[in-house]
PDB file of C-alpha atoms in Angstrom:
ATOM      1  CA  MET L   1     -37.408 -15.594 113.032  1.00 48.00           C
ATOM      2  CA  GLY L   2     -33.706 -16.358 113.103  1.00 66.00           C
ATOM      3  CA  ASN L   3     -34.217 -20.086 112.554  1.00 81.00           C
ATOM      4  CA  LYS L   4     -36.842 -19.777 109.835  1.00 93.00           C
ATOM      5  CA  LEU L   5     -36.280 -20.478 106.163  1.00 97.00           C
ATOM      6  CA  ARG L   6     -38.000 -18.675 103.315  1.00 98.00           C
ATOM      7  CA  VAL L   7     -38.165 -20.115  99.839  1.00 98.00           C
ATOM      8  CA  ILE L   8     -38.198 -18.813  96.281  1.00 98.00           C
ATOM      9  CA  ILE L   9     -39.392 -21.297  93.666  1.00 98.00           C
ATOM     10  CA  ALA L  10     -38.185 -20.312  90.198  1.00 97.00           C
ATOM     11  CA  ALA L  11     -40.900 -21.555  87.823  1.00 95.00           C
ATOM     12  CA  ALA L  12     -40.986 -18.910  85.100  1.00 91.00           C
ATOM     13  CA  GLY L  13     -38.974 -20.774  82.470  1.00 77.00           C
ATOM     14  CA  LEU L  14     -40.652 -21.683  79.200  1.00 69.00           C
ATOM     15  CA  GLY L  15     -38.769 -24.968  78.769  1.00 58.00           C
ATOM     16  CA  SER L  16     -38.473 -24.847  74.982  1.00 51.00           C
ATOM     17  CA  ARG L  17     -36.515 -28.123  74.926  1.00 50.00           C
ATOM     18  CA  MET L  18     -39.589 -30.034  76.126  1.00 49.00           C
ATOM     19  CA  LYS L  19     -41.262 -29.585  72.700  1.00 52.00           C
ATOM     20  CA  SER L  20     -44.655 -29.340  74.368  1.00 55.00           C
ATOM     21  CA  ASP L  21     -47.504 -26.818  74.486  1.00 63.00           C
ATOM     22  CA  ILE L  22     -47.493 -27.222  78.269  1.00 70.00           C
ATOM     23  CA  ASN L  23     -44.596 -25.750  80.240  1.00 83.00           C
ATOM     24  CA  LYS L  24     -42.570 -28.357  82.079  1.00 87.00           C
ATOM     25  CA  GLN L  25     -43.606 -27.085  85.525  1.00 93.00           C
ATOM     26  CA  TYR L  26     -47.221 -28.046  84.743  1.00 94.00           C
ATOM     27  CA  MET L  27     -46.672 -31.375  82.991  1.00 93.00           C
ATOM     28  CA  LEU L  28     -47.978 -34.322  84.965  1.00 93.00           C
ATOM     29  CA  LEU L  29     -45.617 -36.492  86.977  1.00 93.00           C
ATOM     30  CA  ALA L  30     -47.259 -39.387  88.823  1.00 91.00           C
ATOM     31  CA  GLY L  31     -50.609 -37.680  88.267  1.00 93.00           C
ATOM     32  CA  LYS L  32     -49.604 -34.302  89.703  1.00 95.00           C
ATOM     33  CA  PRO L  33     -47.983 -31.236  88.096  1.00 96.00           C
ATOM     34  CA  VAL L  34     -44.178 -31.170  88.303  1.00 96.00           C
ATOM     35  CA  LEU L  35     -44.295 -27.955  90.352  1.00 97.00           C
ATOM     36  CA  TYR L  36     -46.647 -29.569  92.876  1.00 97.00           C
ATOM     37  CA  HIS L  37     -43.978 -31.994  94.056  1.00 97.00           C
ATOM     38  CA  SER L  38     -41.430 -29.322  95.026  1.00 96.00           C
ATOM     39  CA  LEU L  39     -44.066 -27.167  96.687  1.00 98.00           C
ATOM     40  CA  LYS L  40     -45.303 -30.115  98.727  1.00 98.00           C
ATOM     41  CA  VAL L  41     -41.834 -30.748 100.162  1.00 98.00           C
ATOM     42  CA  PHE L  42     -41.257 -27.158 101.279  1.00 98.00           C
ATOM     43  CA  ASN L  43     -44.834 -26.697 102.496  1.00 98.00           C
ATOM     44  CA  GLU L  44     -44.355 -29.604 104.909  1.00 98.00           C
ATOM     45  CA  ILE L  45     -40.943 -28.594 106.310  1.00 98.00           C
ATOM     46  CA  GLU L  46     -41.400 -27.058 109.752  1.00 97.00           C
ATOM     47  CA  VAL L  47     -38.651 -24.414 109.486  1.00 97.00           C
ATOM     48  CA  VAL L  48     -40.130 -23.021 106.258  1.00 98.00           C
ATOM     49  CA  ASP L  49     -42.535 -20.207 107.015  1.00 96.00           C
ATOM     50  CA  GLU L  50     -42.961 -18.574 103.597  1.00 97.00           C
ATOM     51  CA  ILE L  51     -42.793 -19.580  99.946  1.00 98.00           C
ATOM     52  CA  ILE L  52     -42.777 -17.250  96.950  1.00 98.00           C
ATOM     53  CA  VAL L  53     -43.469 -18.746  93.536  1.00 98.00           C
ATOM     54  CA  VAL L  54     -42.119 -16.908  90.512  1.00 98.00           C
ATOM     55  CA  ALA L  55     -44.059 -17.901  87.398  1.00 96.00           C
ATOM     56  CA  HIS L  56     -44.375 -16.742  83.818  1.00 94.00           C
ATOM     57  CA  LEU L  57     -46.727 -13.759  83.523  1.00 94.00           C
ATOM     58  CA  ASP L  58     -49.113 -15.660  81.242  1.00 93.00           C
ATOM     59  CA  GLU L  59     -49.346 -18.544  83.708  1.00 95.00           C
ATOM     60  CA  ILE L  60     -50.025 -16.692  86.951  1.00 96.00           C
ATOM     61  CA  ASP L  61     -53.767 -17.399  87.000  1.00 96.00           C
ATOM     62  CA  TYR L  62     -53.276 -21.017  85.934  1.00 96.00           C
ATOM     63  CA  CYS L  63     -50.677 -21.641  88.639  1.00 97.00           C
ATOM     64  CA  GLN L  64     -52.795 -20.007  91.332  1.00 97.00           C
ATOM     65  CA  LYS L  65     -55.948 -21.946  90.489  1.00 97.00           C
ATOM     66  CA  ASN L  66     -54.564 -25.329  89.459  1.00 96.00           C
ATOM     67  CA  ILE L  67     -51.702 -25.738  91.912  1.00 97.00           C
ATOM     68  CA  ILE L  68     -51.591 -23.318  94.841  1.00 98.00           C
ATOM     69  CA  ASP L  69     -55.330 -23.151  95.531  1.00 98.00           C
ATOM     70  CA  LYS L  70     -56.163 -26.694  94.407  1.00 97.00           C
ATOM     71  CA  TYR L  71     -53.607 -28.321  96.685  1.00 97.00           C
ATOM     72  CA  GLU L  72     -53.925 -25.765  99.497  1.00 97.00           C
ATOM     73  CA  PHE L  73     -50.280 -24.769  99.804  1.00 98.00           C
ATOM     74  CA  ALA L  74     -50.800 -22.464 102.760  1.00 97.00           C
ATOM     75  CA  LYS L  75     -47.171 -21.340 103.015  1.00 98.00           C
ATOM     76  CA  VAL L  76     -47.230 -19.794  99.525  1.00 98.00           C
ATOM     77  CA  THR L  77     -47.722 -16.125 100.345  1.00 97.00           C
ATOM     78  CA  LYS L  78     -47.025 -14.621  96.918  1.00 98.00           C
ATOM     79  CA  LEU L  79     -47.197 -15.651  93.285  1.00 98.00           C
ATOM     80  CA  ILE L  80     -45.339 -13.114  91.158  1.00 98.00           C
ATOM     81  CA  PRO L  81     -44.411 -12.778  87.468  1.00 97.00           C
ATOM     82  CA  GLY L  82     -40.824 -13.540  86.583  1.00 95.00           C
ATOM     83  CA  GLY L  83     -38.358 -11.838  84.274  1.00 94.00           C
ATOM     84  CA  LYS L  84     -36.931 -12.692  80.881  1.00 92.00           C
ATOM     85  CA  GLU L  85     -34.151 -14.750  82.486  1.00 94.00           C
ATOM     86  CA  ARG L  86     -33.923 -16.868  85.635  1.00 95.00           C
ATOM     87  CA  GLN L  87     -31.566 -14.407  87.331  1.00 97.00           C
ATOM     88  CA  GLU L  88     -34.094 -11.610  86.966  1.00 97.00           C
ATOM     89  CA  SER L  89     -36.855 -13.874  88.256  1.00 97.00           C
ATOM     90  CA  VAL L  90     -34.886 -14.753  91.391  1.00 98.00           C
ATOM     91  CA  ARG L  91     -34.065 -11.082  91.948  1.00 97.00           C
ATOM     92  CA  LYS L  92     -37.766 -10.280  91.859  1.00 97.00           C
ATOM     93  CA  GLY L  93     -38.408 -13.031  94.356  1.00 98.00           C
ATOM     94  CA  LEU L  94     -35.769 -11.643  96.710  1.00 98.00           C
ATOM     95  CA  GLU L  95     -37.326  -8.181  96.471  1.00 97.00           C
ATOM     96  CA  ASN L  96     -40.671  -9.609  97.574  1.00 97.00           C
ATOM     97  CA  LEU L  97     -39.331 -11.049 100.819  1.00 97.00           C
ATOM     98  CA  ASP L  98     -39.395  -9.142 104.084  1.00 93.00           C
ATOM     99  CA  SER L  99     -36.047  -7.484 104.878  1.00 90.00           C
ATOM    100  CA  ARG L 100     -36.025  -9.333 108.213  1.00 90.00           C
ATOM    101  CA  THR L 101     -35.625 -12.654 106.381  1.00 95.00           C
ATOM    102  CA  ASN L 102     -32.674 -14.610 107.728  1.00 96.00           C
ATOM    103  CA  LEU L 103     -32.101 -17.530 105.347  1.00 98.00           C
ATOM    104  CA  VAL L 104     -33.505 -17.928 101.845  1.00 98.00           C
ATOM    105  CA  ALA L 105     -33.603 -21.030  99.651  1.00 98.00           C
ATOM    106  CA  VAL L 106     -33.783 -20.785  95.867  1.00 98.00           C
ATOM    107  CA  HIS L 107     -35.112 -23.881  94.129  1.00 98.00           C
ATOM    108  CA  ASP L 108     -35.896 -24.837  90.549  1.00 97.00           C
ATOM    109  CA  GLY L 109     -39.586 -25.597  90.123  1.00 96.00           C
ATOM    110  CA  ALA L 110     -38.581 -28.282  87.640  1.00 95.00           C
ATOM    111  CA  ARG L 111     -36.764 -30.390  90.282  1.00 96.00           C
ATOM    112  CA  PRO L 112     -39.671 -32.465  91.595  1.00 96.00           C
ATOM    113  CA  LEU L 113     -37.803 -35.305  93.323  1.00 96.00           C
ATOM    114  CA  LEU L 114     -36.368 -33.183  96.118  1.00 97.00           C
ATOM    115  CA  GLU L 115     -36.483 -34.708  99.608  1.00 96.00           C
ATOM    116  CA  SER L 116     -36.826 -32.832 102.872  1.00 97.00           C
ATOM    117  CA  LYS L 117     -33.786 -34.509 104.431  1.00 97.00           C
ATOM    118  CA  LEU L 118     -31.543 -32.934 101.770  1.00 98.00           C
ATOM    119  CA  VAL L 119     -33.142 -29.527 102.368  1.00 98.00           C
ATOM    120  CA  MET L 120     -32.371 -29.803 106.071  1.00 98.00           C
ATOM    121  CA  LYS L 121     -28.735 -30.783 105.444  1.00 98.00           C
ATOM    122  CA  ILE L 122     -28.252 -27.709 103.271  1.00 98.00           C
ATOM    123  CA  TYR L 123     -30.134 -25.559 105.772  1.00 98.00           C
ATOM    124  CA  ASP L 124     -27.893 -26.645 108.656  1.00 98.00           C
ATOM    125  CA  GLU L 125     -24.713 -25.895 106.674  1.00 98.00           C
ATOM    126  CA  ALA L 126     -26.052 -22.535 105.503  1.00 98.00           C
ATOM    127  CA  ARG L 127     -26.801 -21.532 109.087  1.00 97.00           C
ATOM    128  CA  GLU L 128     -23.185 -22.237 109.977  1.00 97.00           C
ATOM    129  CA  HIS L 129     -21.385 -20.976 106.864  1.00 97.00           C
ATOM    130  CA  GLY L 130     -23.758 -18.391 105.367  1.00 97.00           C
ATOM    131  CA  ALA L 131     -24.239 -20.270 102.104  1.00 98.00           C
ATOM    132  CA  ALA L 132     -24.612 -23.924 101.123  1.00 98.00           C
ATOM    133  CA  ILE L 133     -25.554 -25.763  97.955  1.00 98.00           C
ATOM    134  CA  PRO L 134     -26.036 -29.421  96.946  1.00 98.00           C
ATOM    135  CA  GLY L 135     -23.907 -31.150  94.347  1.00 97.00           C
ATOM    136  CA  VAL L 136     -23.006 -34.639  93.189  1.00 97.00           C
ATOM    137  CA  LEU L 137     -19.576 -35.806  92.082  1.00 94.00           C
ATOM    138  CA  ALA L 138     -19.100 -36.195  88.333  1.00 92.00           C
ATOM    139  CA  LYS L 139     -19.370 -39.825  87.259  1.00 91.00           C
ATOM    140  CA  GLU L 140     -17.989 -39.580  83.751  1.00 93.00           C
ATOM    141  CA  THR L 141     -14.740 -38.295  82.300  1.00 95.00           C
ATOM    142  CA  LEU L 142     -14.860 -34.556  81.585  1.00 94.00           C
ATOM    143  CA  LYS L 143     -12.764 -32.800  78.965  1.00 96.00           C
ATOM    144  CA  ILE L 144     -12.276 -29.238  77.727  1.00 96.00           C
ATOM    145  CA  ILE L 145     -12.391 -28.735  73.963  1.00 97.00           C
ATOM    146  CA  ASP L 146     -11.166 -25.917  71.718  1.00 97.00           C
ATOM    147  CA  ASN L 147     -13.144 -24.034  69.070  1.00 96.00           C
ATOM    148  CA  ASN L 148     -12.478 -26.799  66.558  1.00 97.00           C
ATOM    149  CA  ASN L 149     -13.689 -29.567  68.873  1.00 97.00           C
ATOM    150  CA  PHE L 150     -10.230 -30.928  69.626  1.00 98.00           C
ATOM    151  CA  ILE L 151      -9.503 -32.003  73.203  1.00 98.00           C
ATOM    152  CA  LYS L 152      -7.482 -29.449  75.128  1.00 97.00           C
ATOM    153  CA  GLU L 153      -7.514 -30.941  78.598  1.00 96.00           C
ATOM    154  CA  THR L 154      -8.884 -33.827  80.660  1.00 96.00           C
ATOM    155  CA  LEU L 155     -10.187 -32.706  84.034  1.00 94.00           C
ATOM    156  CA  ASP L 156      -9.745 -34.392  87.393  1.00 93.00           C
ATOM    157  CA  ARG L 157     -13.333 -35.397  88.083  1.00 91.00           C
ATOM    158  CA  SER L 158     -12.627 -36.101  91.757  1.00 90.00           C
ATOM    159  CA  HIS L 159     -12.838 -32.342  92.287  1.00 91.00           C
ATOM    160  CA  ILE L 160     -15.760 -31.650  89.947  1.00 94.00           C
ATOM    161  CA  VAL L 161     -19.390 -31.626  91.029  1.00 96.00           C
ATOM    162  CA  THR L 162     -22.693 -31.147  89.259  1.00 95.00           C
ATOM    163  CA  ILE L 163     -24.642 -28.507  91.147  1.00 97.00           C
ATOM    164  CA  GLN L 164     -28.308 -28.785  92.087  1.00 98.00           C
ATOM    165  CA  THR L 165     -30.908 -26.791  93.998  1.00 98.00           C
ATOM    166  CA  PRO L 166     -32.114 -25.756  96.524  1.00 98.00           C
ATOM    167  CA  GLN L 167     -29.310 -23.338  97.251  1.00 98.00           C
ATOM    168  CA  ILE L 168     -29.574 -21.650 100.643  1.00 98.00           C
ATOM    169  CA  PHE L 169     -28.007 -18.318 101.625  1.00 98.00           C
ATOM    170  CA  ASN L 170     -27.941 -15.573 104.194  1.00 98.00           C
ATOM    171  CA  TYR L 171     -30.681 -13.384 102.763  1.00 98.00           C
ATOM    172  CA  GLN L 172     -29.032  -9.985 103.200  1.00 97.00           C
ATOM    173  CA  GLU L 173     -25.777 -11.205 101.661  1.00 98.00           C
ATOM    174  CA  LEU L 174     -27.528 -12.699  98.648  1.00 98.00           C
ATOM    175  CA  VAL L 175     -29.529  -9.504  98.127  1.00 98.00           C
ATOM    176  CA  LYS L 176     -26.280  -7.526  98.207  1.00 98.00           C
ATOM    177  CA  ALA L 177     -24.703  -9.895  95.686  1.00 98.00           C
ATOM    178  CA  TYR L 178     -27.669  -9.599  93.341  1.00 98.00           C
ATOM    179  CA  HIS L 179     -27.607  -5.813  93.611  1.00 98.00           C
ATOM    180  CA  LEU L 180     -23.935  -5.714  92.649  1.00 98.00           C
ATOM    181  CA  ALA L 181     -24.470  -8.204  89.832  1.00 98.00           C
ATOM    182  CA  THR L 182     -27.204  -5.965  88.420  1.00 97.00           C
ATOM    183  CA  GLU L 183     -24.914  -2.940  88.578  1.00 97.00           C
ATOM    184  CA  ASP L 184     -22.121  -4.851  86.817  1.00 97.00           C
ATOM    185  CA  ASN L 185     -24.450  -6.611  84.373  1.00 97.00           C
ATOM    186  CA  PHE L 186     -22.892  -9.861  85.581  1.00 98.00           C
ATOM    187  CA  LYS L 187     -24.731 -13.030  84.581  1.00 97.00           C
ATOM    188  CA  GLY L 188     -24.233 -15.989  86.877  1.00 97.00           C
ATOM    189  CA  THR L 189     -24.875 -19.585  85.930  1.00 95.00           C
ATOM    190  CA  ASP L 190     -26.591 -20.111  89.268  1.00 97.00           C
ATOM    191  CA  ASP L 191     -27.246 -18.183  92.477  1.00 98.00           C
ATOM    192  CA  ALA L 192     -24.080 -19.513  94.098  1.00 98.00           C
ATOM    193  CA  SER L 193     -21.890 -18.102  91.324  1.00 98.00           C
ATOM    194  CA  ILE L 194     -23.261 -14.630  92.089  1.00 98.00           C
ATOM    195  CA  TYR L 195     -22.725 -15.116  95.825  1.00 98.00           C
ATOM    196  CA  GLU L 196     -19.187 -16.416  95.226  1.00 98.00           C
ATOM    197  CA  LYS L 197     -18.243 -13.401  93.120  1.00 98.00           C
ATOM    198  CA  TYR L 198     -19.514 -10.709  95.478  1.00 98.00           C
ATOM    199  CA  VAL L 199     -19.665 -12.231  98.964  1.00 98.00           C
ATOM    200  CA  GLY L 200     -17.492 -15.269  99.548  1.00 97.00           C
ATOM    201  CA  LYS L 201     -17.225 -19.008  99.940  1.00 97.00           C
ATOM    202  CA  VAL L 202     -20.081 -21.442  99.530  1.00 98.00           C
ATOM    203  CA  LYS L 203     -20.228 -24.775 101.371  1.00 98.00           C
ATOM    204  CA  LEU L 204     -20.929 -27.908  99.312  1.00 98.00           C
ATOM    205  CA  VAL L 205     -23.367 -30.501 100.604  1.00 98.00           C
ATOM    206  CA  ILE L 206     -23.350 -33.895  98.911  1.00 97.00           C
ATOM    207  CA  GLY L 207     -26.593 -33.932  96.987  1.00 97.00           C
ATOM    208  CA  ASP L 208     -28.916 -36.640  95.741  1.00 96.00           C
ATOM    209  CA  SER L 209     -28.422 -38.119  92.273  1.00 95.00           C
ATOM    210  CA  THR L 210     -32.192 -38.488  91.951  1.00 96.00           C
ATOM    211  CA  ASN L 211     -32.736 -34.745  92.452  1.00 97.00           C
ATOM    212  CA  ILE L 212     -32.865 -34.278  88.683  1.00 96.00           C
ATOM    213  CA  LYS L 213     -34.088 -31.279  86.727  1.00 96.00           C
ATOM    214  CA  ILE L 214     -36.816 -31.848  84.164  1.00 94.00           C
ATOM    215  CA  THR L 215     -35.353 -30.488  80.926  1.00 91.00           C
ATOM    216  CA  ASN L 216     -36.119 -32.917  78.118  1.00 88.00           C
ATOM    217  CA  PRO L 217     -39.236 -35.049  77.406  1.00 86.00           C
ATOM    218  CA  GLU L 218     -37.488 -38.246  78.463  1.00 91.00           C
ATOM    219  CA  ASP L 219     -36.780 -36.715  81.890  1.00 93.00           C
ATOM    220  CA  ILE L 220     -40.467 -37.090  82.788  1.00 93.00           C
ATOM    221  CA  ILE L 221     -40.294 -40.829  82.106  1.00 92.00           C
ATOM    222  CA  PHE L 222     -37.043 -41.160  84.063  1.00 93.00           C
ATOM    223  CA  ALA L 223     -38.436 -39.129  86.978  1.00 94.00           C
ATOM    224  CA  GLU L 224     -41.532 -41.338  87.175  1.00 93.00           C
ATOM    225  CA  GLN L 225     -39.340 -44.433  87.340  1.00 93.00           C
ATOM    226  CA  LEU L 226     -37.234 -42.890  90.102  1.00 93.00           C
ATOM    227  CA  MET L 227     -40.374 -41.933  92.007  1.00 89.00           C
ATOM    228  CA  LEU L 228     -41.754 -45.473  91.725  1.00 86.00           C
ATOM    229  CA  ALA L 229     -38.454 -46.907  92.944  1.00 86.00           C
ATOM    230  CA  LYS L 230     -38.396 -44.552  95.942  1.00 79.00           C
ATOM    231  CA  ASN L 231     -41.980 -45.385  96.856  1.00 75.00           C
ATOM    232  CA  SER L 232     -41.290 -49.111  96.705  1.00 67.00           C
ATOM    233  CA  GLU L 233     -38.298 -48.688  99.034  1.00 65.00           C
ATOM    234  CA  LEU L 234     -40.530 -46.978 101.599  1.00 56.00           C
ATOM    235  CA  ARG L 235     -43.025 -49.841 101.681  1.00 54.00           C
TER     236      ARG L 235
END
């Protein structure tokens, strides 16, 4: 039990920026739903022994029939309705895990290009440090602006990273952090920000620039090109 990893897939978002009648998690990428790709990775990782999918209430039946059952994701033990916001959805996922859980990964269902080798790097660091997340160094110049859109400050991008998922934590510590955040009505921008505020330091693992999140319509096209490029490299 101590070496096992349990996973929460956050897939309850409506994705209004996609301008589509189909939520982004169920749009097709290389002939399969976006959510399928993330589930496939975790379902095949040996240390993962349980996956909980958090979906929108209106899409529970669709997700069960068209993804979990259709593709026989045996490690998915629960499919539960999410909350109004991602933070509430993750909290519900945490509440549905056994209290004996050691490490938990939280992943965006709309990040379909995840690779198992990155998961294992994060997992190894989380086992040692209690919390680990992937991130890539900023490539472009970043500036802070004021309320009138004038530049206030140019940031040193050598110390700035763009954060990704999965983020992996000691389960009991993350549950504690979420409980305190609920009491304080604190809204974090990601799971790590909640952990940082109430528990402590989080270890950064250099992520993968192709581990993109599907947010806009053009992201599907870009993701398909990345997937084709990766497949050609493996041949």
